Short mmCIF file of C-alpha atoms in Angstrom, two decimals:
data_model
loop_
_atom_site.label_atom_id
_atom_site.label_comp_id
_atom_site.label_asym_id
_atom_site.label_seq_id
_atom_site.Cartn_x
_atom_site.Cartn_y
_atom_site.Cartn_z
CA MET A 1 -4.96 39.96 -13.74
CA ALA A 2 -5.48 37.60 -10.84
CA ALA A 3 -2.50 36.34 -8.90
CA SER A 4 -1.54 32.73 -9.35
CA ALA A 5 -1.22 30.33 -6.45
CA ALA A 6 2.49 31.01 -6.31
CA GLY A 7 1.95 34.72 -5.92
CA SER A 8 3.01 35.64 -9.45
CA THR A 9 0.87 36.50 -12.45
CA THR A 10 0.34 34.79 -15.75
CA SER A 11 -0.06 36.90 -18.86
CA GLY A 12 -1.53 34.42 -21.28
CA THR A 13 -1.92 30.84 -22.38
CA THR A 14 0.54 30.58 -25.24
CA GLY A 15 2.81 28.25 -23.29
CA ASP A 16 6.01 29.94 -24.51
CA SER A 17 7.25 31.42 -21.23
CA PRO A 18 9.78 29.29 -19.34
CA ALA A 19 8.83 27.51 -16.13
CA PRO A 20 9.70 29.51 -13.01
CA ALA A 21 12.85 28.64 -11.11
CA ARG A 22 11.20 27.61 -7.85
CA PRO A 23 10.01 24.44 -6.16
CA ALA A 24 7.35 22.70 -8.22
CA ILE A 25 3.88 21.49 -7.26
CA GLY A 26 3.69 17.72 -7.22
CA VAL A 27 0.91 15.18 -6.91
CA PHE A 28 1.63 14.79 -3.18
CA ASP A 29 1.10 18.52 -2.71
CA LEU A 30 -2.33 18.30 -4.32
CA PHE A 31 -3.38 15.12 -2.50
CA THR A 32 -2.61 15.33 1.20
CA ILE A 33 -4.12 13.70 4.26
CA GLY A 34 -5.52 16.01 6.90
CA ILE A 35 -8.60 16.84 8.93
CA GLY A 36 -11.86 18.57 8.07
CA PRO A 37 -13.74 20.64 7.48
CA SER A 38 -11.70 23.00 5.26
CA SER A 39 -8.32 22.92 3.60
CA SER A 40 -8.17 26.73 3.38
CA HIS A 41 -9.63 27.43 6.80
CA THR A 42 -8.52 24.41 8.86
CA VAL A 43 -5.55 22.68 7.25
CA GLY A 44 -3.80 25.82 5.98
CA PRO A 45 -4.09 27.79 9.24
CA MET A 46 -2.85 24.81 11.25
CA ARG A 47 0.17 24.56 8.96
CA ALA A 48 0.77 28.30 9.15
CA ALA A 49 0.63 28.34 12.95
CA ALA A 50 3.04 25.40 13.12
CA ALA A 51 5.34 27.13 10.62
CA PHE A 52 5.38 30.22 12.86
CA THR A 53 6.47 28.10 15.83
CA ARG A 54 9.32 26.72 13.71
CA GLU A 55 10.35 30.28 12.87
CA LEU A 56 10.51 31.01 16.58
CA ALA A 57 12.53 27.89 17.27
CA ASP A 58 14.95 28.55 14.41
CA ALA A 59 15.54 32.08 15.76
CA GLY A 60 16.03 30.77 19.31
CA LEU A 61 13.11 32.85 20.56
CA THR A 62 10.61 30.30 21.86
CA GLU A 63 11.73 30.35 25.50
CA ARG A 64 11.62 34.18 25.57
CA VAL A 65 7.96 34.40 24.53
CA HIS A 66 5.61 35.90 27.10
CA GLY A 67 2.79 37.37 25.01
CA LEU A 68 1.11 36.02 21.87
CA SER A 69 -1.37 37.63 19.48
CA VAL A 70 -3.16 36.22 16.43
CA ASP A 71 -5.21 38.27 13.96
CA LEU A 72 -7.37 36.78 11.21
CA PHE A 73 -8.42 38.76 8.14
CA GLY A 74 -11.04 38.54 5.42
CA SER A 75 -12.65 35.19 4.77
CA LEU A 76 -10.73 33.49 7.58
CA ALA A 77 -12.31 35.91 10.04
CA ALA A 78 -15.76 35.89 8.41
CA THR A 79 -16.29 32.12 8.46
CA GLY A 80 -13.53 30.95 10.76
CA ARG A 81 -15.80 29.60 13.49
CA GLY A 82 -17.81 27.42 11.14
CA HIS A 83 -14.67 26.17 9.43
CA GLY A 84 -12.71 25.39 12.61
CA THR A 85 -10.04 28.00 11.91
CA MET A 86 -9.44 29.19 15.45
CA LEU A 87 -9.26 25.67 16.80
CA ALA A 88 -6.81 24.66 14.08
CA ILE A 89 -4.59 27.64 14.90
CA LEU A 90 -4.52 26.78 18.61
CA LEU A 91 -3.35 23.26 17.84
CA GLY A 92 -0.92 24.46 15.17
CA LEU A 93 0.68 26.80 17.68
CA GLU A 94 1.38 23.72 19.78
CA GLY A 95 3.16 22.19 16.79
CA ALA A 96 0.36 19.91 15.54
CA ARG A 97 0.31 19.07 11.84
CA PRO A 98 -2.88 18.20 9.92
CA ASP A 99 -1.34 15.13 8.29
CA GLU A 100 -0.39 13.66 11.66
CA ILE A 101 -3.09 14.64 14.13
CA MET A 102 -6.15 12.44 14.61
CA PRO A 103 -9.70 13.72 15.26
CA ALA A 104 -9.66 12.34 18.82
CA ASP A 105 -6.41 14.22 19.50
CA VAL A 106 -8.04 17.41 18.26
CA GLU A 107 -10.86 17.12 20.79
CA ALA A 108 -8.50 16.28 23.65
CA GLY A 109 -6.10 19.10 22.85
CA LEU A 110 -8.80 21.71 22.57
CA ALA A 111 -10.40 20.60 25.84
CA ARG A 112 -7.04 20.88 27.59
CA ILE A 113 -6.39 24.39 26.26
CA ALA A 114 -9.90 25.58 27.13
CA SER A 115 -9.81 24.21 30.67
CA GLY A 116 -6.33 25.46 31.51
CA GLY A 117 -6.33 28.71 29.54
CA THR A 118 -2.82 27.91 28.33
CA LEU A 119 -1.28 26.40 25.21
CA GLN A 120 2.19 24.95 24.81
CA LEU A 121 3.79 27.17 22.15
CA GLY A 122 5.84 24.96 19.87
CA GLY A 123 5.04 22.14 22.27
CA ILE A 124 7.39 23.50 24.94
CA ARG A 125 6.55 27.06 26.10
CA PRO A 126 3.40 27.65 28.20
CA VAL A 127 1.61 30.80 27.06
CA SER A 128 -1.71 32.13 28.29
CA PHE A 129 -3.87 32.02 25.15
CA VAL A 130 -7.34 30.68 24.25
CA GLU A 131 -9.71 30.89 21.31
CA ALA A 132 -11.29 34.13 22.54
CA ASP A 133 -7.89 35.85 22.29
CA ILE A 134 -7.85 35.53 18.49
CA VAL A 135 -8.86 38.87 16.92
CA LEU A 136 -11.14 38.78 13.87
CA HIS A 137 -11.11 41.37 11.04
CA PRO A 138 -13.81 40.06 8.64
CA PHE A 139 -14.01 43.27 6.59
CA THR A 140 -10.27 43.76 6.21
CA ARG A 141 -8.62 41.93 3.35
CA LEU A 142 -4.86 41.90 3.14
CA GLU A 143 -3.52 42.66 -0.32
CA ARG A 144 -2.18 39.27 -1.29
CA HIS A 145 -5.11 36.95 -0.49
CA PRO A 146 -8.47 36.95 1.35
CA ASN A 147 -7.23 34.28 3.77
CA GLY A 148 -4.67 36.22 5.81
CA MET A 149 -3.41 35.61 9.34
CA ARG A 150 -0.82 37.45 11.42
CA PHE A 151 1.12 36.00 14.35
CA ALA A 152 3.11 38.13 16.79
CA VAL A 153 4.96 37.43 20.04
CA THR A 154 6.47 39.68 22.68
CA ALA A 155 8.91 39.25 25.55
CA ALA A 156 8.06 39.78 29.23
CA ASP A 157 9.00 43.47 29.01
CA GLY A 158 6.71 43.99 25.99
CA THR A 159 9.52 43.98 23.42
CA ALA A 160 8.38 42.67 20.03
CA LEU A 161 10.19 39.42 19.21
CA LEU A 162 8.72 38.28 15.91
CA THR A 163 5.75 39.10 13.67
CA SER A 164 4.87 37.00 10.62
CA THR A 165 1.97 37.08 8.18
CA TYR A 166 0.81 33.97 6.35
CA PHE A 167 -1.81 33.35 3.70
CA SER A 168 -3.83 30.16 3.24
CA ILE A 169 -4.14 30.07 -0.55
CA GLY A 170 -6.30 27.00 -1.09
CA GLY A 171 -5.90 23.25 -0.80
CA GLY A 172 -3.94 23.56 2.43
CA PHE A 173 -1.14 25.45 0.68
CA ILE A 174 0.34 28.32 2.68
CA VAL A 175 2.69 31.12 1.72
CA ARG A 176 4.53 33.49 4.04
CA GLU A 177 4.43 37.18 3.26
CA GLY A 178 7.58 38.02 1.35
CA ASP A 179 7.93 34.55 -0.19
CA ASP A 180 7.18 33.84 -3.84
CA ALA A 181 6.29 30.15 -3.59
CA PRO A 182 4.08 28.14 -1.25
CA ALA A 183 5.88 26.52 1.65
CA GLU A 184 6.85 22.85 1.74
CA LEU A 185 6.45 21.97 -1.95
CA SER A 186 7.57 18.43 -2.63
CA ILE A 187 9.70 18.80 -5.78
CA PRO A 188 12.98 20.80 -5.54
CA ALA A 189 13.58 23.84 -7.71
CA ASP A 190 15.02 23.38 -11.22
CA SER A 191 14.68 19.59 -11.05
CA LEU A 192 11.71 18.97 -13.35
CA PRO A 193 12.61 17.12 -16.55
CA LEU A 194 9.28 18.13 -18.13
CA PRO A 195 8.18 21.44 -16.59
CA PHE A 196 4.76 22.80 -17.48
CA ARG A 197 2.43 25.55 -16.34
CA THR A 198 -0.11 25.40 -19.16
CA ALA A 199 -2.07 22.65 -20.87
CA GLU A 200 -0.36 23.62 -24.11
CA GLN A 201 3.02 22.85 -22.58
CA LEU A 202 1.68 19.64 -21.07
CA LEU A 203 0.29 18.47 -24.40
CA ARG A 204 3.58 19.33 -26.10
CA HIS A 205 5.46 17.12 -23.63
CA CYS A 206 2.98 14.32 -24.31
CA ASP A 207 3.47 14.64 -28.07
CA GLU A 208 7.27 14.99 -28.04
CA ASN A 209 7.85 12.16 -25.56
CA SER A 210 4.98 9.82 -26.50
CA LEU A 211 3.59 10.13 -22.97
CA SER A 212 0.17 10.41 -21.40
CA PHE A 213 -0.78 13.05 -18.82
CA SER A 214 0.05 10.55 -16.08
CA GLY A 215 3.34 9.72 -17.81
CA VAL A 216 4.47 13.35 -17.78
CA MET A 217 3.45 13.73 -14.15
CA LEU A 218 5.28 10.54 -13.19
CA ARG A 219 8.44 11.65 -14.98
CA ASN A 220 8.42 14.83 -12.91
CA GLU A 221 7.67 13.03 -9.64
CA LEU A 222 10.74 10.88 -10.22
CA ALA A 223 12.83 14.02 -9.69
CA SER A 224 12.24 13.67 -5.95
CA ARG A 225 11.32 10.02 -5.29
CA THR A 226 11.49 6.55 -6.82
CA GLU A 227 8.72 5.05 -8.91
CA GLU A 228 7.99 2.61 -6.09
CA GLN A 229 7.64 5.50 -3.66
CA VAL A 230 5.27 7.30 -6.03
CA ARG A 231 3.14 4.18 -6.41
CA ASP A 232 3.09 3.37 -2.71
CA GLY A 233 2.31 6.97 -1.82
CA LEU A 234 -0.62 7.20 -4.21
CA LEU A 235 -2.03 3.88 -3.04
CA ARG A 236 -1.84 5.20 0.53
CA ILE A 237 -3.85 8.19 -0.64
CA ARG A 238 -6.44 5.81 -2.14
CA THR A 239 -6.56 3.85 1.11
CA ALA A 240 -7.10 7.04 3.10
CA MET A 241 -9.97 7.97 0.77
CA ASP A 242 -11.55 4.56 1.33
CA GLU A 243 -11.09 4.80 5.09
CA CYS A 244 -12.73 8.22 5.07
CA LYS A 245 -15.75 6.82 3.23
CA ASP A 246 -15.97 3.75 5.45
CA SER A 247 -15.76 5.82 8.63
CA SER A 248 -18.61 8.00 7.42
CA LEU A 249 -20.79 4.99 6.63
CA SER A 250 -20.50 3.85 10.24
CA ARG A 251 -21.54 7.18 11.80
CA THR A 252 -25.14 8.32 12.22
CA GLY A 253 -26.83 11.37 13.69
CA THR A 254 -26.39 15.02 12.79
CA LEU A 255 -23.35 16.98 11.72
CA PRO A 256 -21.86 19.50 14.17
CA GLY A 257 -22.32 23.22 13.79
CA GLY A 258 -25.96 23.91 14.58
CA LEU A 259 -27.65 23.41 11.20
CA ASN A 260 -28.88 19.96 12.29
CA VAL A 261 -27.91 18.41 8.96
CA HIS A 262 -28.56 14.67 9.17
CA ARG A 263 -25.97 12.23 7.93
CA ARG A 264 -27.52 10.53 4.91
CA ALA A 265 -24.71 8.24 3.80
CA PRO A 266 -25.32 5.37 6.30
CA ALA A 267 -29.02 5.06 5.41
CA TRP A 268 -28.32 5.38 1.69
CA HIS A 269 -25.69 2.67 1.97
CA ALA A 270 -28.09 0.30 3.73
CA ARG A 271 -30.71 0.93 1.06
CA LEU A 272 -28.26 0.30 -1.78
CA LEU A 273 -27.15 -2.98 -0.22
CA LEU A 274 -30.79 -4.08 -0.29
CA GLU A 275 -31.75 -2.75 -3.72
CA ASP A 276 -28.48 -3.42 -5.54
CA PRO A 277 -26.79 -6.44 -3.91
CA ASP A 278 -25.16 -7.51 -7.20
CA ARG A 279 -23.84 -4.05 -8.15
CA SER A 280 -25.95 -3.53 -11.27
CA PRO A 281 -24.71 -0.90 -13.75
CA ALA A 282 -28.16 0.68 -13.45
CA PHE A 283 -27.24 1.93 -9.98
CA TRP A 284 -23.84 3.46 -10.82
CA GLN A 285 -24.94 7.01 -10.10
CA GLU A 286 -26.45 6.12 -6.73
CA TRP A 287 -23.12 4.61 -5.68
CA VAL A 288 -21.18 7.59 -6.97
CA ASN A 289 -23.51 9.90 -5.06
CA LEU A 290 -23.04 7.80 -1.94
CA VAL A 291 -19.23 7.97 -2.03
CA ALA A 292 -19.22 11.73 -2.61
CA LEU A 293 -21.71 12.38 0.19
CA ALA A 294 -19.98 10.02 2.61
CA VAL A 295 -16.59 11.66 2.17
CA ASN A 296 -17.97 15.15 2.56
CA GLU A 297 -20.08 14.27 5.58
CA GLU A 298 -16.94 12.96 7.19
CA ASN A 299 -15.11 16.15 6.25
CA ALA A 300 -17.91 18.31 7.63
CA SER A 301 -17.62 16.52 10.97
CA GLY A 302 -13.89 17.27 11.25
CA GLY A 303 -12.89 13.74 10.29
CA ARG A 304 -9.74 12.54 8.56
CA VAL A 305 -9.92 13.29 4.85
CA VAL A 306 -7.78 13.53 1.73
CA THR A 307 -7.52 17.09 0.43
CA ALA A 308 -8.26 16.56 -3.27
CA PRO A 309 -7.39 19.28 -4.14
CA THR A 310 -9.40 20.95 -1.32
CA ASN A 311 -11.43 19.63 1.60
CA GLY A 312 -14.63 21.27 0.42
CA ALA A 313 -14.34 19.29 -2.83
CA ALA A 314 -12.79 16.16 -1.31
CA GLY A 315 -15.59 13.78 -2.33
CA ILE A 316 -15.39 14.25 -6.10
CA ILE A 317 -12.19 12.43 -6.99
CA PRO A 318 -12.89 9.44 -4.66
CA ALA A 319 -16.39 9.13 -6.16
CA VAL A 320 -15.17 9.19 -9.76
CA LEU A 321 -12.29 6.85 -8.91
CA PHE A 322 -14.88 4.48 -7.39
CA TYR A 323 -16.79 4.62 -10.68
CA ALA A 324 -13.63 3.84 -12.64
CA THR A 325 -12.72 0.78 -10.57
CA HIS A 326 -16.25 -0.62 -10.23
CA TYR A 327 -18.06 0.17 -13.50
CA ILE A 328 -15.59 0.50 -16.38
CA PRO A 329 -15.36 -2.74 -18.40
CA GLY A 330 -11.88 -4.19 -18.25
CA ILE A 331 -11.16 -2.35 -14.99
CA ALA A 332 -14.03 -3.47 -12.77
CA ASP A 333 -13.14 -7.14 -13.35
CA ALA A 334 -9.34 -6.65 -13.32
CA SER A 335 -6.96 -8.12 -10.77
CA PRO A 336 -6.17 -6.14 -7.61
CA GLN A 337 -2.73 -5.23 -8.96
CA GLN A 338 -4.21 -4.05 -12.25
CA LYS A 339 -6.73 -1.94 -10.35
CA ASP A 340 -3.88 -0.46 -8.35
CA ASP A 341 -2.21 0.48 -11.64
CA VAL A 342 -5.41 2.24 -12.67
CA VAL A 343 -5.55 4.15 -9.39
CA VAL A 344 -1.98 5.38 -9.82
CA ARG A 345 -2.57 6.52 -13.40
CA PHE A 346 -5.86 8.17 -12.48
CA LEU A 347 -4.36 10.20 -9.65
CA LEU A 348 -1.29 11.19 -11.65
CA ALA A 349 -3.41 12.41 -14.56
CA ALA A 350 -5.74 14.26 -12.20
CA GLY A 351 -2.70 15.75 -10.48
CA ALA A 352 -1.32 17.04 -13.77
CA VAL A 353 -4.52 19.01 -14.32
CA GLY A 354 -4.46 20.19 -10.70
CA VAL A 355 -1.03 21.71 -11.34
CA LEU A 356 -2.54 23.80 -14.13
CA TYR A 357 -5.17 25.29 -11.83
CA LYS A 358 -2.63 26.06 -9.11
CA GLU A 359 -0.20 27.62 -11.58
CA GLN A 360 -2.61 29.62 -13.74
CA ALA A 361 -5.48 30.42 -11.41
CA SER A 362 -6.51 29.29 -7.92
CA ILE A 363 -8.21 26.48 -6.03
CA SER A 364 -9.23 28.80 -3.20
CA GLY A 365 -12.95 29.37 -2.69
CA ALA A 366 -12.14 32.61 -0.90
CA GLU A 367 -10.29 33.86 -3.96
CA VAL A 368 -12.35 32.62 -6.95
CA GLY A 369 -15.49 31.04 -5.50
CA CYS A 370 -16.46 27.39 -5.56
CA GLN A 371 -15.52 27.09 -9.23
CA GLY A 372 -11.96 26.97 -7.89
CA GLU A 373 -12.73 24.09 -5.53
CA VAL A 374 -15.54 21.93 -6.91
CA GLY A 375 -14.82 23.04 -10.49
CA SER A 376 -11.13 22.19 -10.28
CA ALA A 377 -11.82 18.83 -8.62
CA SER A 378 -14.42 17.95 -11.26
CA SER A 379 -11.97 18.88 -14.02
CA MET A 380 -9.19 16.82 -12.41
CA ALA A 381 -11.50 13.83 -11.97
CA ALA A 382 -12.67 14.03 -15.58
CA ALA A 383 -9.07 13.97 -16.77
CA GLY A 384 -8.20 10.99 -14.58
CA LEU A 385 -11.24 9.04 -15.76
CA ALA A 386 -10.70 9.86 -19.44
CA GLU A 387 -7.11 8.64 -19.24
CA VAL A 388 -7.85 5.30 -17.58
CA MET A 389 -10.68 4.77 -20.06
CA GLY A 390 -8.11 4.93 -22.85
CA GLY A 391 -8.30 8.56 -23.89
CA THR A 392 -5.55 10.27 -25.85
CA PRO A 393 -3.87 13.30 -24.26
CA GLN A 394 -6.06 15.51 -26.43
CA GLN A 395 -9.22 13.76 -25.24
CA VAL A 396 -8.05 13.96 -21.62
CA GLU A 397 -7.47 17.71 -22.00
CA ASN A 398 -10.93 18.02 -23.56
CA ALA A 399 -12.53 16.13 -20.66
CA ALA A 400 -10.91 18.46 -18.15
CA GLU A 401 -12.02 21.50 -20.15
CA ILE A 402 -15.65 20.32 -20.43
CA ALA A 403 -15.92 19.71 -16.69
CA MET A 404 -14.62 23.17 -15.77
CA GLU A 405 -16.52 24.97 -18.51
CA HIS A 406 -19.75 23.85 -16.89
CA ASN A 407 -18.69 24.87 -13.40
CA LEU A 408 -17.73 28.42 -14.38
CA GLY A 409 -19.17 31.06 -12.09
CA LEU A 410 -19.96 28.64 -9.26
CA THR A 411 -20.22 30.68 -6.07
CA CYS A 412 -19.04 29.76 -2.60
CA ASP A 413 -21.85 30.68 -0.19
CA PRO A 414 -21.93 28.13 2.63
CA ILE A 415 -24.85 28.49 5.01
CA GLY A 416 -23.64 29.35 8.48
CA GLY A 417 -20.05 29.31 7.29
CA LEU A 418 -20.18 25.51 7.46
CA VAL A 419 -18.94 23.08 4.81
CA GLN A 420 -22.35 21.41 4.65
CA ILE A 421 -25.00 23.21 2.59
CA PRO A 422 -24.63 23.28 -0.39
CA CYS A 423 -21.13 21.78 -0.26
CA ILE A 424 -21.96 18.13 0.43
CA GLU A 425 -24.52 17.66 -2.35
CA ARG A 426 -22.44 19.81 -4.69
CA ASN A 427 -19.69 17.17 -4.61
CA ALA A 428 -22.09 14.49 -5.83
CA ILE A 429 -23.36 16.68 -8.66
CA ALA A 430 -19.81 17.59 -9.72
CA ALA A 431 -18.73 13.93 -9.69
CA ALA A 432 -21.50 13.10 -12.17
CA LYS A 433 -20.41 16.08 -14.30
CA ALA A 434 -16.86 14.72 -14.37
CA ILE A 435 -18.03 11.29 -15.52
CA ASN A 436 -20.19 12.82 -18.24
CA ALA A 437 -17.38 15.13 -19.34
CA ALA A 438 -15.01 12.18 -19.73
CA LYS A 439 -17.56 10.21 -21.73
CA MET A 440 -18.30 13.17 -23.99
CA ALA A 441 -14.61 13.74 -24.64
CA LEU A 442 -14.02 10.08 -25.47
CA TRP A 443 -16.78 10.17 -28.09
CA GLY A 444 -14.85 12.95 -29.82
CA ASP A 445 -11.41 12.98 -31.41
CA GLY A 446 -9.90 15.52 -29.01
CA THR A 447 -10.50 18.59 -31.15
CA HIS A 448 -12.68 21.32 -29.62
CA HIS A 449 -13.22 25.07 -29.74
CA VAL A 450 -12.36 26.04 -26.16
CA SER A 451 -8.98 24.96 -24.81
CA LEU A 452 -8.33 24.00 -21.20
CA ASP A 453 -5.97 26.97 -20.87
CA GLU A 454 -8.71 29.30 -22.10
CA VAL A 455 -11.26 27.94 -19.65
CA ILE A 456 -8.76 28.19 -16.77
CA ALA A 457 -8.09 31.82 -17.72
CA THR A 458 -11.83 32.40 -17.81
CA MET A 459 -12.25 30.85 -14.38
CA ARG A 460 -9.50 33.07 -13.01
CA GLU A 461 -11.04 36.21 -14.51
CA THR A 462 -14.54 35.23 -13.40
CA GLY A 463 -13.25 34.80 -9.87
CA ARG A 464 -11.59 38.21 -10.01
CA ASP A 465 -14.86 39.82 -11.10
CA MET A 466 -17.05 37.91 -8.62
CA ASP A 467 -18.38 39.94 -5.70
CA SER A 468 -16.57 39.02 -2.49
CA LYS A 469 -19.85 38.11 -0.77
CA TYR A 470 -20.01 35.06 -3.04
CA LYS A 471 -16.48 33.92 -2.18
CA GLU A 472 -16.63 31.93 1.06
CA THR A 473 -17.57 34.86 3.29
CA SER A 474 -21.14 33.60 3.83
CA GLN A 475 -22.34 37.16 3.19
CA GLY A 476 -24.41 36.40 0.08
CA GLY A 477 -26.31 33.78 -1.89
CA LEU A 478 -27.71 30.78 -0.03
CA ALA A 479 -25.91 31.87 3.11
CA VAL A 480 -28.27 34.83 3.54
CA ASN A 481 -31.36 33.71 1.64
CA VAL A 482 -31.88 30.49 3.57
CA VAL A 483 -32.93 30.65 7.20
CA GLU A 484 -30.52 28.65 9.37
CA CYS A 485 -32.33 25.88 11.17
#
């Protein structure tokens, strides 16, 4: 049975096993601000490298370091160049964090390291190290996860000082070898008033406490922050999504990486402003497509993006949230404060479903294919939309299930190892699936044959059975059947 995101296994979907005694995944773990193009290959490795420098500092070893080595394994090695992995590691070793660094700082830092041949380990210790010093092992997969990386440092006399192995397990989450839970989770252990790992448990909490999906998620978030902090934090996430879209709409030309993929969002936006100046409902899908493409073009260029729940799928939730706030009667014409309320509920409900995927399966394309990235995001978006459209918890669960059921088996086969083809268009298609899934669920009464837990288990098992060449290695599918141009 496939390992869960926390490194444990789940044996079924009955919902009777107690929640694990470890830090819990919160909405601010699933929605984080970082840089593109990949949460698994850029954000996670940068966090892991920075975490290694903190290990050195905590052990008082930084000033003794003379030699540094970095080895990448599996998918990180196979597609690291196209995903910016090596560059992210160099900056992470200097102490940079993806939620703080800006794209311009990335370019300046990399230019400095390349020209001088030296990085500042932990921001304080000069060490001779450049991108070419990173050793790649594309055909070696470490046991725990395909995205493995090993850091080691030695003293001047060659004595080994510290060696640590980290895994980037999807969505920017990292886990250190030997640890059970991902690092830096936002909710302390044993503090959840309404713990859940399955949809069955989540629905039970809704029924017993007369709460929605967002209500359960909010109750748990209050274990570590105030309601005002939750609201303000989620609205900052929404603002970052909007800024990502707006930045993309102002940038023309081709995306980096060598495929010569033209940015379409600016031209599409100009056309929509001409053809749909009054925002007619007839054009809703064109606008949804635009938002999804804009966000993912910005991600592909290494821009600032909200991981939701991954970078490769970052355009889906913003696109569906745009639909909710611009096209749903009673929401589109609501006051700004009322729209903010909708945004908060949408993201909380989506986050609740995201927890299920992290706990029971995976959101890592390298582990389960793109069903774990685009499929999870589509499922989360469908749940958020169904809730703000007035769905019952049962209808919300059904919406999430429908969206994932029709993303099962989706492979991850990026051409050239770049988060461009088919990733950018795939976000637009999945956003439309989420909207349709929510509408279908709301026309029913919440009863259905396949449960969300069952479809998550199926996704996990499908990912386990999927050939590795279809899981982000760019060794199969479109990645080999389409000539790079």
